[in-house]
C-alpha atoms as a printed R data frame, in Angstrom:
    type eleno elety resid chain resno        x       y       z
1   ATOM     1    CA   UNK     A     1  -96.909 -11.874 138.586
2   ATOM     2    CA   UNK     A     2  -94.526  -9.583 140.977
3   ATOM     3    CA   UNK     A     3  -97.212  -9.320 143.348
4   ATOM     4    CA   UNK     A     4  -97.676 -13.112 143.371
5   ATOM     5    CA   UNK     A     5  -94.340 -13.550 143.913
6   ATOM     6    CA   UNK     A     6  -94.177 -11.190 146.788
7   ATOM     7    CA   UNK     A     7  -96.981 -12.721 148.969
8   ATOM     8    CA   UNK     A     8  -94.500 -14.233 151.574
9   ATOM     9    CA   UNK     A     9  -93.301 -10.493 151.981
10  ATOM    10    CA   UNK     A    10  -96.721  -9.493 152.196
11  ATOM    11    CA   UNK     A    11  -97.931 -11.963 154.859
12  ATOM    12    CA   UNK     A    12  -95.251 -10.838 156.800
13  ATOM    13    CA   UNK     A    13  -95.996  -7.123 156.849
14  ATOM    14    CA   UNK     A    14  -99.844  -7.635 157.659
15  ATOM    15    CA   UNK     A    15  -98.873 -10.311 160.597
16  ATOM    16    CA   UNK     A    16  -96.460  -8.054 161.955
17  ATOM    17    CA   UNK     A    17  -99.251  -5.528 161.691
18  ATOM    18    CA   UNK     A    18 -102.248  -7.786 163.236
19  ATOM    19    CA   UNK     A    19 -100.093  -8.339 166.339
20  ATOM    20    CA   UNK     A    20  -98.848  -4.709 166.812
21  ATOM    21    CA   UNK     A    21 -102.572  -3.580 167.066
22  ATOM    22    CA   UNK     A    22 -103.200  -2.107 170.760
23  ATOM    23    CA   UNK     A    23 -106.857  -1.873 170.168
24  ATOM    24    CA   UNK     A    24 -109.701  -3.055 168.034
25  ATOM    25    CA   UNK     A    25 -109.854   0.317 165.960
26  ATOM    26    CA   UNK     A    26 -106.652  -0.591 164.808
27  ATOM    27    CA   UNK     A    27 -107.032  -3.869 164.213
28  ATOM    28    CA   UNK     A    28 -109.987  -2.770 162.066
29  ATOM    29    CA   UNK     A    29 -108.143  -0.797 160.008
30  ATOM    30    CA   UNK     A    30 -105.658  -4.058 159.091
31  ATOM    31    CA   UNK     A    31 -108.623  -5.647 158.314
32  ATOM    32    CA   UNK     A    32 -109.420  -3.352 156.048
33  ATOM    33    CA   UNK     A    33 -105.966  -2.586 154.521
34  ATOM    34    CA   UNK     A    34 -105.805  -6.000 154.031
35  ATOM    35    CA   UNK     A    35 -109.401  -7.980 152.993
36  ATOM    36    CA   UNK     A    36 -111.598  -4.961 152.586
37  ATOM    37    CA   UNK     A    37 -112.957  -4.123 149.495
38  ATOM    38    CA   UNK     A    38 -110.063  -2.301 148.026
39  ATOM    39    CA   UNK     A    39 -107.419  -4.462 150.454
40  ATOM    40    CA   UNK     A    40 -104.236  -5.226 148.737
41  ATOM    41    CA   UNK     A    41 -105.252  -8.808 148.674
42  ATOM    42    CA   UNK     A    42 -108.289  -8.331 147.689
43  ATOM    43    CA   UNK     A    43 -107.189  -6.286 144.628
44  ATOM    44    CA   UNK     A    44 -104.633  -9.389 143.669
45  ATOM    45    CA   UNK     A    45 -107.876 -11.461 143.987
46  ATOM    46    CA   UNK     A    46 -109.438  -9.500 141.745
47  ATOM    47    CA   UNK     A    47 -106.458  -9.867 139.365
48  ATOM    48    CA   UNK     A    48 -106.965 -13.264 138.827
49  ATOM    49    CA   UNK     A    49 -109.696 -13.193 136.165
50  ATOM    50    CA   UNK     A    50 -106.896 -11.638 133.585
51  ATOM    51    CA   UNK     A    51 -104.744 -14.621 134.435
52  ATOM    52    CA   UNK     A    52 -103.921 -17.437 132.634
53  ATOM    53    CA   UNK     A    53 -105.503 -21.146 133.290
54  ATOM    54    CA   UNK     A    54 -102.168 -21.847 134.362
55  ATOM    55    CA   UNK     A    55 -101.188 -18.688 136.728
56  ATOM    56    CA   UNK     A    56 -104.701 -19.161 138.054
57  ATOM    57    CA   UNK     A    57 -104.244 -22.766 139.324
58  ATOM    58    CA   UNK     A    58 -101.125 -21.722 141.687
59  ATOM    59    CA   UNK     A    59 -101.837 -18.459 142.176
60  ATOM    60    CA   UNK     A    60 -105.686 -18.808 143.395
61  ATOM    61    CA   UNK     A    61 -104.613 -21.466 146.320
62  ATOM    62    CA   UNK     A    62 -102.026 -19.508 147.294
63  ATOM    63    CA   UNK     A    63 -104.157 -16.119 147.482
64  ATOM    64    CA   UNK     A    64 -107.193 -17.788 149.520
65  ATOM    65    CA   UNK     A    65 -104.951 -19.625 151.708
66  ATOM    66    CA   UNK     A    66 -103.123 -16.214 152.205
67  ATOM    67    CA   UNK     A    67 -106.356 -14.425 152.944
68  ATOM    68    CA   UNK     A    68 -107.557 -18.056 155.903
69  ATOM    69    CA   UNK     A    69 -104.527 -16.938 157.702
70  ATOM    70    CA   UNK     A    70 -104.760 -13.421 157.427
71  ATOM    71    CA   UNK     A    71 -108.774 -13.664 158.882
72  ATOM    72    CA   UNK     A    72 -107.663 -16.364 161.200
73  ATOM    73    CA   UNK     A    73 -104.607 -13.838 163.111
74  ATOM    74    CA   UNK     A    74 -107.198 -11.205 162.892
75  ATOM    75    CA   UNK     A    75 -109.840 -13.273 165.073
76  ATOM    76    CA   UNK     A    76 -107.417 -14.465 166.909
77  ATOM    77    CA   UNK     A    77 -105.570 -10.763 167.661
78  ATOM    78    CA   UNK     A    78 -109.597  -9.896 168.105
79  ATOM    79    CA   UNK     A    79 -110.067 -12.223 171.281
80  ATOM    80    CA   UNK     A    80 -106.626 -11.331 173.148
81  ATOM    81    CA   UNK     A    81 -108.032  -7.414 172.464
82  ATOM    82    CA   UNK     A    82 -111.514  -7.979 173.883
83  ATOM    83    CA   UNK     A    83 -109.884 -10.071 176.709
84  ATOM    84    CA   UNK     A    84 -107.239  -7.443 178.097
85  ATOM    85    CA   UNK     A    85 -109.789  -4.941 177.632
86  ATOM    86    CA   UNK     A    86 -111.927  -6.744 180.097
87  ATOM    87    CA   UNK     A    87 -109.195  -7.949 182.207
88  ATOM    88    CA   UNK     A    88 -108.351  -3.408 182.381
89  ATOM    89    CA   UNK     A    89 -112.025  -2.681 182.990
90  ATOM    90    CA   UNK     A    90 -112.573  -5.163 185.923
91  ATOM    91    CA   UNK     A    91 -109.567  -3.754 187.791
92  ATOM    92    CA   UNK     A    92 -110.627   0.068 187.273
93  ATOM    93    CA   UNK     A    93 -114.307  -0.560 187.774
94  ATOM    94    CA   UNK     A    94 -113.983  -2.374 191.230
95  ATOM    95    CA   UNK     A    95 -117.395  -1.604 193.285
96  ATOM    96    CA   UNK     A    96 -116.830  -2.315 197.286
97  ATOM    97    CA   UNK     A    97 -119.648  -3.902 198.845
98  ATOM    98    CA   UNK     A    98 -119.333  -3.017 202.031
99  ATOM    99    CA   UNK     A    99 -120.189   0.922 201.110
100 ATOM   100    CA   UNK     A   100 -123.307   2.018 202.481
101 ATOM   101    CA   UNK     A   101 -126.415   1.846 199.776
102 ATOM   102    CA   UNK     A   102 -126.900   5.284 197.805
103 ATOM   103    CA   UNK     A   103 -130.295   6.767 199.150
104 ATOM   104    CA   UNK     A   104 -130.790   7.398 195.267
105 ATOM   105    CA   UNK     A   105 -130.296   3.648 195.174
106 ATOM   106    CA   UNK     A   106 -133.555   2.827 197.114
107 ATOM   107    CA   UNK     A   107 -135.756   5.065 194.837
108 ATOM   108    CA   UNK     A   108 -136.653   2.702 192.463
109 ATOM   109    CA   UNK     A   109 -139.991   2.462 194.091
110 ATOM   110    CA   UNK     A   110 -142.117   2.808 197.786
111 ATOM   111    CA   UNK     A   111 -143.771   0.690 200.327
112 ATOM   112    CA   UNK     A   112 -147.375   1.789 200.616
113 ATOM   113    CA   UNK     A   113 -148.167   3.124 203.549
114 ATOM   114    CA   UNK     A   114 -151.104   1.106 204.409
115 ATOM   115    CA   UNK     A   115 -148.598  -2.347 203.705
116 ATOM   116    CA   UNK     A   116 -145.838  -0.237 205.825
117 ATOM   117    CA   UNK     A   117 -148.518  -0.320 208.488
118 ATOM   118    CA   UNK     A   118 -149.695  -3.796 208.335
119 ATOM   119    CA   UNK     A   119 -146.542  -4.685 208.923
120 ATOM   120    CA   UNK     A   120 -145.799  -2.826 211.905
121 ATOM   121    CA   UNK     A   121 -148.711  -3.995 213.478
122 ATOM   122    CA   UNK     A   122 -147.725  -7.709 212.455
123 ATOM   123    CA   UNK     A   123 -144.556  -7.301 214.206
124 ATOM   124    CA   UNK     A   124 -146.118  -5.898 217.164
125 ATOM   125    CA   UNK     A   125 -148.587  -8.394 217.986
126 ATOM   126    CA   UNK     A   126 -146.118 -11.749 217.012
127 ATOM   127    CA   UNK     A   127 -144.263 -10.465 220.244
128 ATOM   128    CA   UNK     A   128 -147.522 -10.095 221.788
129 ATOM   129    CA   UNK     A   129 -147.596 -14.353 220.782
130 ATOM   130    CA   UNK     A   130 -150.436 -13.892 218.273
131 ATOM   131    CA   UNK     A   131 -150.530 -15.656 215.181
132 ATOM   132    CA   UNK     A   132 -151.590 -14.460 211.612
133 ATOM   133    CA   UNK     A   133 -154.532 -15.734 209.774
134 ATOM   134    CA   UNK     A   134 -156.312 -14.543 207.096
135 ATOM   135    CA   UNK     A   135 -159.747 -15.795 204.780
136 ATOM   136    CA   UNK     A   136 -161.761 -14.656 201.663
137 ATOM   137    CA   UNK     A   137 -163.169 -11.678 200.410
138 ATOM   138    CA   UNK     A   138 -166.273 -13.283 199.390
139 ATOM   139    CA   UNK     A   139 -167.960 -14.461 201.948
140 ATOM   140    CA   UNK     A   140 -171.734 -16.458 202.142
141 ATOM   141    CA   UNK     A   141 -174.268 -14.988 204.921
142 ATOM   142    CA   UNK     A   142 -173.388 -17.289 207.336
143 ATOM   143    CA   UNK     A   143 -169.756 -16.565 207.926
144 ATOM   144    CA   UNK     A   144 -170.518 -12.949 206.914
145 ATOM   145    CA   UNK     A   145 -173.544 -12.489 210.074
146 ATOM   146    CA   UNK     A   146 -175.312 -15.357 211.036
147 ATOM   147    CA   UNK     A   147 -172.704 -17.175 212.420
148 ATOM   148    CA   UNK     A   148 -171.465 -13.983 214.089
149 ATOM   149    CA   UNK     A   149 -175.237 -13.849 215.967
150 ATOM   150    CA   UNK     A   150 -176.504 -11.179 213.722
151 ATOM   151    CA   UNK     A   151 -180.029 -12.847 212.700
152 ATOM   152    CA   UNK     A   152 -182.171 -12.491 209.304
153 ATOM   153    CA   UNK     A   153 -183.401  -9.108 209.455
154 ATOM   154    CA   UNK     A   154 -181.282  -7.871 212.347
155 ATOM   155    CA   UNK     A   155 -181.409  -4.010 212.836
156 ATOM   156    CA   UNK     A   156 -177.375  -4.481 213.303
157 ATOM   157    CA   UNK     A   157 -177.411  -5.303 209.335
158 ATOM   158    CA   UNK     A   158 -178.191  -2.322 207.893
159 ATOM   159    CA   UNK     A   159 -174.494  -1.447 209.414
160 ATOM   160    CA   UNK     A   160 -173.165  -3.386 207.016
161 ATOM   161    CA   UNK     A   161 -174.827  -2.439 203.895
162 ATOM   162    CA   UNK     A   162 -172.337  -4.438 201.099
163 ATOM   163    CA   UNK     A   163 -172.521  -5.609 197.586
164 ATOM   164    CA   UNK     A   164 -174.383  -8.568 196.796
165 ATOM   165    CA   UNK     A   165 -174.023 -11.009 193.976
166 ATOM   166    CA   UNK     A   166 -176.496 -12.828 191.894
167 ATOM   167    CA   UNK     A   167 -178.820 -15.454 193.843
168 ATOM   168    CA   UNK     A   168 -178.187 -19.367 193.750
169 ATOM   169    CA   UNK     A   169 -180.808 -21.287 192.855
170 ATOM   170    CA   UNK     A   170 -180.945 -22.318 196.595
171 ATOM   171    CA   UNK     A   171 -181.668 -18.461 196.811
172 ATOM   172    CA   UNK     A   172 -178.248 -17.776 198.826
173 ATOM   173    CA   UNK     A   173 -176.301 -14.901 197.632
174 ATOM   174    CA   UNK     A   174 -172.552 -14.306 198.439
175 ATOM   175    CA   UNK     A   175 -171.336 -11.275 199.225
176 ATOM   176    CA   UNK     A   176 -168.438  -9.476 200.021
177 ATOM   177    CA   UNK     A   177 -167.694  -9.398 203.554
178 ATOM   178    CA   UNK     A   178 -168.209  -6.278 205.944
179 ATOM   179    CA   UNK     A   179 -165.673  -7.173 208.427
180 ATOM   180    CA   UNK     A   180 -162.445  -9.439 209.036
181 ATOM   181    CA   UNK     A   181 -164.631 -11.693 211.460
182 ATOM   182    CA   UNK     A   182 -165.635 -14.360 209.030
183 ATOM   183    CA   UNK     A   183 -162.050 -15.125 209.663
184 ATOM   184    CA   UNK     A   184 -162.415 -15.678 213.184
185 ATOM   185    CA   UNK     A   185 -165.209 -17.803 212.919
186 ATOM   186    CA   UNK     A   186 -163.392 -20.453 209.893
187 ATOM   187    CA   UNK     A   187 -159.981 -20.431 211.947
188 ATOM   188    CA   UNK     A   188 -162.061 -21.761 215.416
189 ATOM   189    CA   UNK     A   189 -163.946 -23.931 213.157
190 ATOM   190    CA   UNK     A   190 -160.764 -25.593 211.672
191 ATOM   191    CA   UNK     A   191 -159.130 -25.585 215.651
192 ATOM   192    CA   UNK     A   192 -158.869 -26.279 218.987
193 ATOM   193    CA   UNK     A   193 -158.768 -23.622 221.857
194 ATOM   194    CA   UNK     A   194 -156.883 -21.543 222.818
195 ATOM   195    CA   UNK     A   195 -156.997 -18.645 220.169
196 ATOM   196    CA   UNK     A   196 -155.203 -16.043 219.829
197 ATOM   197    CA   UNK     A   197 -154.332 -14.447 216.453
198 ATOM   198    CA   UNK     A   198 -154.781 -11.402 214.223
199 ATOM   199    CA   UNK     A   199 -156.661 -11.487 210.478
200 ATOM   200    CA   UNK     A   200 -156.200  -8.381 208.609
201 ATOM   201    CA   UNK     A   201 -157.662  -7.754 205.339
202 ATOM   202    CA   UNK     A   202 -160.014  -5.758 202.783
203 ATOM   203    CA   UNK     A   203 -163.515  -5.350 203.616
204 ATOM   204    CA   UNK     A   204 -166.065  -3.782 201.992
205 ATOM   205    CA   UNK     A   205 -169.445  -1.863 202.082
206 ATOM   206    CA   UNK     A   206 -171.714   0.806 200.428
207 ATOM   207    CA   UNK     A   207 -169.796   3.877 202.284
208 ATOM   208    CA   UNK     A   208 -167.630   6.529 199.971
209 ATOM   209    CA   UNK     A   209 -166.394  10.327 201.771
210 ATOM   210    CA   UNK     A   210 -163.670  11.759 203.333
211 ATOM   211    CA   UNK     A   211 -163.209   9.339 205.725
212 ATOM   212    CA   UNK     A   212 -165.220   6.044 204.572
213 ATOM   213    CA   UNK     A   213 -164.400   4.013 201.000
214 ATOM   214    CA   UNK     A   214 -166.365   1.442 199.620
215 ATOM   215    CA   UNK     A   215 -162.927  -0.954 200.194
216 ATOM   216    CA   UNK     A   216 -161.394  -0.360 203.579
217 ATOM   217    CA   UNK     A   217 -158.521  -2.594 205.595
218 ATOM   218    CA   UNK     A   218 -159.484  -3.805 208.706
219 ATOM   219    CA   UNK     A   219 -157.679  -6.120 211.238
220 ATOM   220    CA   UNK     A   220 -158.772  -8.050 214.161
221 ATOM   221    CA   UNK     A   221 -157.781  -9.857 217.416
222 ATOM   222    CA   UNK     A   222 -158.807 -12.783 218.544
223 ATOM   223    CA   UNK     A   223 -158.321 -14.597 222.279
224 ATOM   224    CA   UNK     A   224 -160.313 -17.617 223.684
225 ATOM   225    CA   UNK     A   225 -159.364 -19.949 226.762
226 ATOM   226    CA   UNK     A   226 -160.446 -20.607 229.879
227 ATOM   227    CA   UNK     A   227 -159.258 -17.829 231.808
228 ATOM   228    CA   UNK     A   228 -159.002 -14.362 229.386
229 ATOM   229    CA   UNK     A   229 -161.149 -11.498 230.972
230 ATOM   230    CA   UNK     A   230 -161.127  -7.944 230.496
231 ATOM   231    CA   UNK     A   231 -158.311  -6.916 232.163
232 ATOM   232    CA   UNK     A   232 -156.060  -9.011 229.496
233 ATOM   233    CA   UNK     A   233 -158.035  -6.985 226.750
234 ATOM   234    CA   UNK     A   234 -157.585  -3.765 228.173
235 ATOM   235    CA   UNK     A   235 -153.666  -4.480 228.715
236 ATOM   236    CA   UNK     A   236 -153.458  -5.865 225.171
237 ATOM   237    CA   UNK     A   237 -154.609  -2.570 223.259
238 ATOM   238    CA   UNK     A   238 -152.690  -0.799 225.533
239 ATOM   239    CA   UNK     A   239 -149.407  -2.598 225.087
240 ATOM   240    CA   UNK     A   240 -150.491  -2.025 221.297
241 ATOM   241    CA   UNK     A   241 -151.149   1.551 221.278
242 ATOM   242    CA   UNK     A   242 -148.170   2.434 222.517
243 ATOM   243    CA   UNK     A   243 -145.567   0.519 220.789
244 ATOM   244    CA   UNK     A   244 -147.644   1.110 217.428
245 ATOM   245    CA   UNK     A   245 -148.014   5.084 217.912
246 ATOM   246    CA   UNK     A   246 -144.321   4.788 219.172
247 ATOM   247    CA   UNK     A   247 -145.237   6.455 222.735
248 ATOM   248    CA   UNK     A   248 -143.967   5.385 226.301
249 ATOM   249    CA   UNK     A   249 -147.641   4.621 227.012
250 ATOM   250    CA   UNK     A   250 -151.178   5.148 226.183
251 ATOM   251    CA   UNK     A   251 -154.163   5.933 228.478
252 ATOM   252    CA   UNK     A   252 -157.975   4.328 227.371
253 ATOM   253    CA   UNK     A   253 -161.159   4.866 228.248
254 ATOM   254    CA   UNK     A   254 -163.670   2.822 227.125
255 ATOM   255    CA   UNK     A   255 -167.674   3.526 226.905
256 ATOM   256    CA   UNK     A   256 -170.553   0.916 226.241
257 ATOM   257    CA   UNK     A   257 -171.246   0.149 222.854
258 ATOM   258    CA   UNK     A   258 -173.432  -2.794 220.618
259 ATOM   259    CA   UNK     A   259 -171.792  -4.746 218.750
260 ATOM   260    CA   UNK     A   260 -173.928  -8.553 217.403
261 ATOM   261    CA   UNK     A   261 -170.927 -10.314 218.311
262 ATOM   262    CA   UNK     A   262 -169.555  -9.448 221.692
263 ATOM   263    CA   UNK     A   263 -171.186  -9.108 225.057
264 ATOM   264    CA   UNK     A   264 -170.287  -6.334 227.091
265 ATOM   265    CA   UNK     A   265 -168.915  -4.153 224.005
266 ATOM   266    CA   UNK     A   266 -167.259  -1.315 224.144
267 ATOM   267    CA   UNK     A   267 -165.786   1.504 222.134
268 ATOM   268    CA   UNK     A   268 -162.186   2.560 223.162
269 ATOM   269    CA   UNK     A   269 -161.071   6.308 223.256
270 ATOM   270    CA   UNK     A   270 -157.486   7.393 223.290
271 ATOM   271    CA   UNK     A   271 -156.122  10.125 225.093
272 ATOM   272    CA   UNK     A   272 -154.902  13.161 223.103
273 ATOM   273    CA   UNK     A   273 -153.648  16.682 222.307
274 ATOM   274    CA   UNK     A   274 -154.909  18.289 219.225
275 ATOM   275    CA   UNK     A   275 -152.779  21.085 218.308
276 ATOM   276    CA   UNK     A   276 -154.268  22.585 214.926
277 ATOM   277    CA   UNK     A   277 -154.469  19.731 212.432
278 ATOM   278    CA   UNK     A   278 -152.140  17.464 214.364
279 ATOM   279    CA   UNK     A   279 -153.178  14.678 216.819
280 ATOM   280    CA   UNK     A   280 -150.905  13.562 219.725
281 ATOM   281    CA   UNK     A   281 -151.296  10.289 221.100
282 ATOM   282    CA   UNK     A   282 -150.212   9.569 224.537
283 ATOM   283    CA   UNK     A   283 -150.714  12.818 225.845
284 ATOM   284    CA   UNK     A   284 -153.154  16.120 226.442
285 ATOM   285    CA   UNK     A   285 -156.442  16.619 227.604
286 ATOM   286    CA   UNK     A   286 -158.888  15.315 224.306
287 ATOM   287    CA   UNK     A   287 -159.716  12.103 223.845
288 ATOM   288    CA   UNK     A   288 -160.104  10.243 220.118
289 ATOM   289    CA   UNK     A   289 -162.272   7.185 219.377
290 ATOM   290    CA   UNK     A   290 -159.950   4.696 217.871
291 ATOM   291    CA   UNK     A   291 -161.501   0.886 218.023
292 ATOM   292    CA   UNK     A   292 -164.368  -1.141 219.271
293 ATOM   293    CA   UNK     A   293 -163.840  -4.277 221.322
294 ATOM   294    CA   UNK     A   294 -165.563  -6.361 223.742
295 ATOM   295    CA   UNK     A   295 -165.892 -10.012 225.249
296 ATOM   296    CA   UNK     A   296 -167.190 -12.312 222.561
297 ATOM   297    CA   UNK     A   297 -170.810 -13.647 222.534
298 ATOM   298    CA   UNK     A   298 -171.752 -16.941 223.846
299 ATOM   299    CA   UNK     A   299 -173.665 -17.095 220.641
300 ATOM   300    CA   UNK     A   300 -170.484 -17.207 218.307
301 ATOM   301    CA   UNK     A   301 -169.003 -19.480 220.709
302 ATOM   302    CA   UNK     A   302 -171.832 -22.203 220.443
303 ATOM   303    CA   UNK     A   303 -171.915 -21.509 216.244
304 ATOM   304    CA   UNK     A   304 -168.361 -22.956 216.345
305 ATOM   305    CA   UNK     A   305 -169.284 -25.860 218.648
306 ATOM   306    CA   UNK     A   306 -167.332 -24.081 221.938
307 ATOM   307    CA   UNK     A   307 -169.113 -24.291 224.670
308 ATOM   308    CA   UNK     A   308 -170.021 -20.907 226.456
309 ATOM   309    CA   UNK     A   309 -169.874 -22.367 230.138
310 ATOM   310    CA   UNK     A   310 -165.981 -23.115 229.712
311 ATOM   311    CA   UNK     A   311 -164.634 -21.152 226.950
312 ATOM   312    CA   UNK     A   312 -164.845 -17.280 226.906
313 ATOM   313    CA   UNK     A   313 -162.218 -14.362 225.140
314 ATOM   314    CA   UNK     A   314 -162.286 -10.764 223.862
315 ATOM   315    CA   UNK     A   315 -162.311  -9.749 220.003
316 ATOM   316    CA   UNK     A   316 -161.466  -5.786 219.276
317 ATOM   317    CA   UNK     A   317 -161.195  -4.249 215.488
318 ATOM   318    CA   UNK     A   318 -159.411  -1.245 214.065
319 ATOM   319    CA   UNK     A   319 -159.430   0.462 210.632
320 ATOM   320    CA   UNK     A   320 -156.248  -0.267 209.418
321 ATOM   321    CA   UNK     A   321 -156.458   2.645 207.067
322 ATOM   322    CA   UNK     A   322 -157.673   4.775 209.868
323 ATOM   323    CA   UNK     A   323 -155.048   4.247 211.964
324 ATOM   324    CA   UNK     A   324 -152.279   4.879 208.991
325 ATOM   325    CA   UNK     A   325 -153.873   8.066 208.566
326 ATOM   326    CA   UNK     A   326 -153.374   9.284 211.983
327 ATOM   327    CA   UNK     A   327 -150.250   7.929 212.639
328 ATOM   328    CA   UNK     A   328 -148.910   9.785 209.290
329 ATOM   329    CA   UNK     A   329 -150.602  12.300 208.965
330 ATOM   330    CA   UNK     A   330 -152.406  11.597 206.064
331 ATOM   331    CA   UNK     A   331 -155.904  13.732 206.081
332 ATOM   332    CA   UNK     A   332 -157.845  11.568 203.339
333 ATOM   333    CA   UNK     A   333 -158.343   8.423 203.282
334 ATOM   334    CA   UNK     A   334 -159.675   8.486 199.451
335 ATOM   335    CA   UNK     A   335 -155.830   9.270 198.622
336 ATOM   336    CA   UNK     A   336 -154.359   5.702 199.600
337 ATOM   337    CA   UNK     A   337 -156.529   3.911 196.594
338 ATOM   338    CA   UNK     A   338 -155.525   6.779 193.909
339 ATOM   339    CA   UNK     A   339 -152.422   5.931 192.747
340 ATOM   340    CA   UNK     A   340 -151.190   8.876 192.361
341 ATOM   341    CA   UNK     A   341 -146.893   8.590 192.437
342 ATOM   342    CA   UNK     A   342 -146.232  11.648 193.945
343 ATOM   343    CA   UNK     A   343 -148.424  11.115 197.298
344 ATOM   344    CA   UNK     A   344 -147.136   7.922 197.579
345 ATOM   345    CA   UNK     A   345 -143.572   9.001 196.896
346 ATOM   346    CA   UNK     A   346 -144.645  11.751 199.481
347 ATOM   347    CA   UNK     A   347 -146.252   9.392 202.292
348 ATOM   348    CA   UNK     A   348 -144.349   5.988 201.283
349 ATOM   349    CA   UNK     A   349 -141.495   4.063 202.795
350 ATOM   350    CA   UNK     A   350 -138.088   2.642 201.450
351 ATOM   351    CA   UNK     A   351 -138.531  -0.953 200.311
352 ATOM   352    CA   UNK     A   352 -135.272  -1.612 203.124
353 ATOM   353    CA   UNK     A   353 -137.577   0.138 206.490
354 ATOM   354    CA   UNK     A   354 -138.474  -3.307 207.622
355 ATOM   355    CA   UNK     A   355 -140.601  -2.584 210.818
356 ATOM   356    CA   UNK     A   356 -139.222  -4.419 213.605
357 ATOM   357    CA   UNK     A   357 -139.547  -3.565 217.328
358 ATOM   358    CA   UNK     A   358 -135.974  -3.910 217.571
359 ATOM   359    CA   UNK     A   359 -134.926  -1.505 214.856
360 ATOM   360    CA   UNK     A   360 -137.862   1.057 215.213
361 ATOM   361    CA   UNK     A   361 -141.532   0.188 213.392
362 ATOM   362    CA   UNK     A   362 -141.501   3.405 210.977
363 ATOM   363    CA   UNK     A   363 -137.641   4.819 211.096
């Protein structure tokens, strides 16, 4: 019965123990002293079987209500621990915010090139006062050609060999679409004149080398009013050219071409230096084909209910990919759909190089 006797002492010596604990290893080890398995009160716990009915009936209240307070200054010590320790690691672990970002902090991943490029060219032409507009990949053979004045068994098809699905029961088969012009086509439908906007986006068709894949990017311009001519085409592609190839200008030359939907049509060359495997744009004595253009057909005029007589405009298109490669570098064009982490760790862009013509399209 001493030890009974003594649990006021007792209580005393573990409270004074709890709060003298610093940290929670110590702490731990009153725990244990205490209520672990061979803890002093625990062993006087275990002392009560060889008790009497009597001894047991004061001495088990007083034992459990010994070991309540001795768990509750524990949890209690516990949460004052944790908090300091928090309270210490917030004022040694302060991070200023105003510190430039690590460059090991953007590495978590890369901007394609080909969306780094979009982008640019975006931002180029919304100064330019175009908008953006974009339409589906599957297209039916009216959007796709016929409303683009390429008739049923045109020679111009075969161009634009692409894959096919099943025939309707009509007979009609949709396809994916050649060429961004469908787009062209639904946004006059859905409009009024004037035009003028850009619709980038995936095309496809039977093509696969070094420098053609069976899915391609492609974007194109749009203008129609009353009073666009040639002149305003030739000025826009040059106005793009340069800020896109990031040159103080660019000078064109531009030879007679076919295309269904325009009328004149023209391919546009580039001047350039070629100095081994690299192409300069904006200067030498080469020149590098690099888009077709022209003034758009009466014939896709009157398929959107325009009428020819008071309406006219210029369309142009450009590989998106092709454009990418030449402004990068990048010598084949069956490398952008690889996924291969290195190249595009190699050829990609920080997720913070936000092309503006402000801040510089590609720095």
């Amino acid at each position: 019965m001493t030890d009974i006797q003594d649990l006021t002492k007792l209580e005393a010596e573990f409270m004074t123990a709890i709060a003298d604990a610093v940290e929670e290893a110590s702490l731990e080890a009153v725990r244990v002293a205490a209520l672990g398995k061979k803890g002093r009160v625990s062993e006087m716990m275990k002392s009560l079987g060889g008790m009497s009915a009597d001894e047991r009936q004061t001495a088990g209240p007083a034992l459990n209500s010994l070991k309540n307070r001795l768990t509750e200054a524990l949890a209690a010590r516990k949460a004052v621990l944790a908090e300091t320790a928090l309270e210490v690691r917030l004022a040694t672990e302060k991070v200023d915010v105003t510190l430039p970002v690590r460059e090991s902090a953007t590495e978590a991943g890369r901007i394609h090139p080909l969306s780094q490029v979009l982008d640019e060219i975006i931002a180029i032409f919304a100064d330019m006062g175009f908008a953006y507009e974009q339409g589906p990949d599957i297209e039916s053979d009216h959007y796709n050609f016929t409303a683009l004045n390429f008739p049923e068994s045109h020679p111009a098809r075969e161009m634009h060999d692409t894959f096919y699905f099943e025939p309707k029961a009509d007979g009609s088969r949709l396809l994916l679409r050649t060429h961004t012009s469908p787009v062209q086509v639904r946004t006059m439908e859905k409009g009024k004149p004037p035009f003028r906007f850009i619709c980038p986006g995936r095309t496809y068709r039977s093509d696969s080398d070094q420098t053609h894949t069976p899915q391609f990017h492609q974007i194109e311009g749009l203008v129609i009013d009353e009073t666009t001519h040639m002149g305003h085409l030739k000025w826009v592609l040059e106005e793009f050219l340069a800020a896109f190839f990031e040159v103080e200008g660019v000078e064109l030359r531009m030879r007679p071409s076919f295309f269904p939907f325009t009328e004149p049509s023209m391919e546009v060359d580039v001047r350039c230096a070629r100095l081994g495997n690299e192409i300069r744009i904006g200067e030498g004595d080469d020149w590098l084909e690099i888009l077709g253009c022209g003034m758009v057909h009466p014939n896709v005029l009157k398929a959107v209910g325009l009428d020819p007589e008071i309406y006219q405009g210029f369309a142009f298109g450009i590989g998106l990919d092709r454009i990418a490669m030449l402004k990068y570098g990048i010598p084949d064009l069956r490398a952008f759909f690889e996924s291969d982490l290195r190249w595009l760790r190699h050829y990609g862009f920080s997720a913070l190089d936000v092309p503006t013509l402000a801040g510089g399209l590609s720095s």
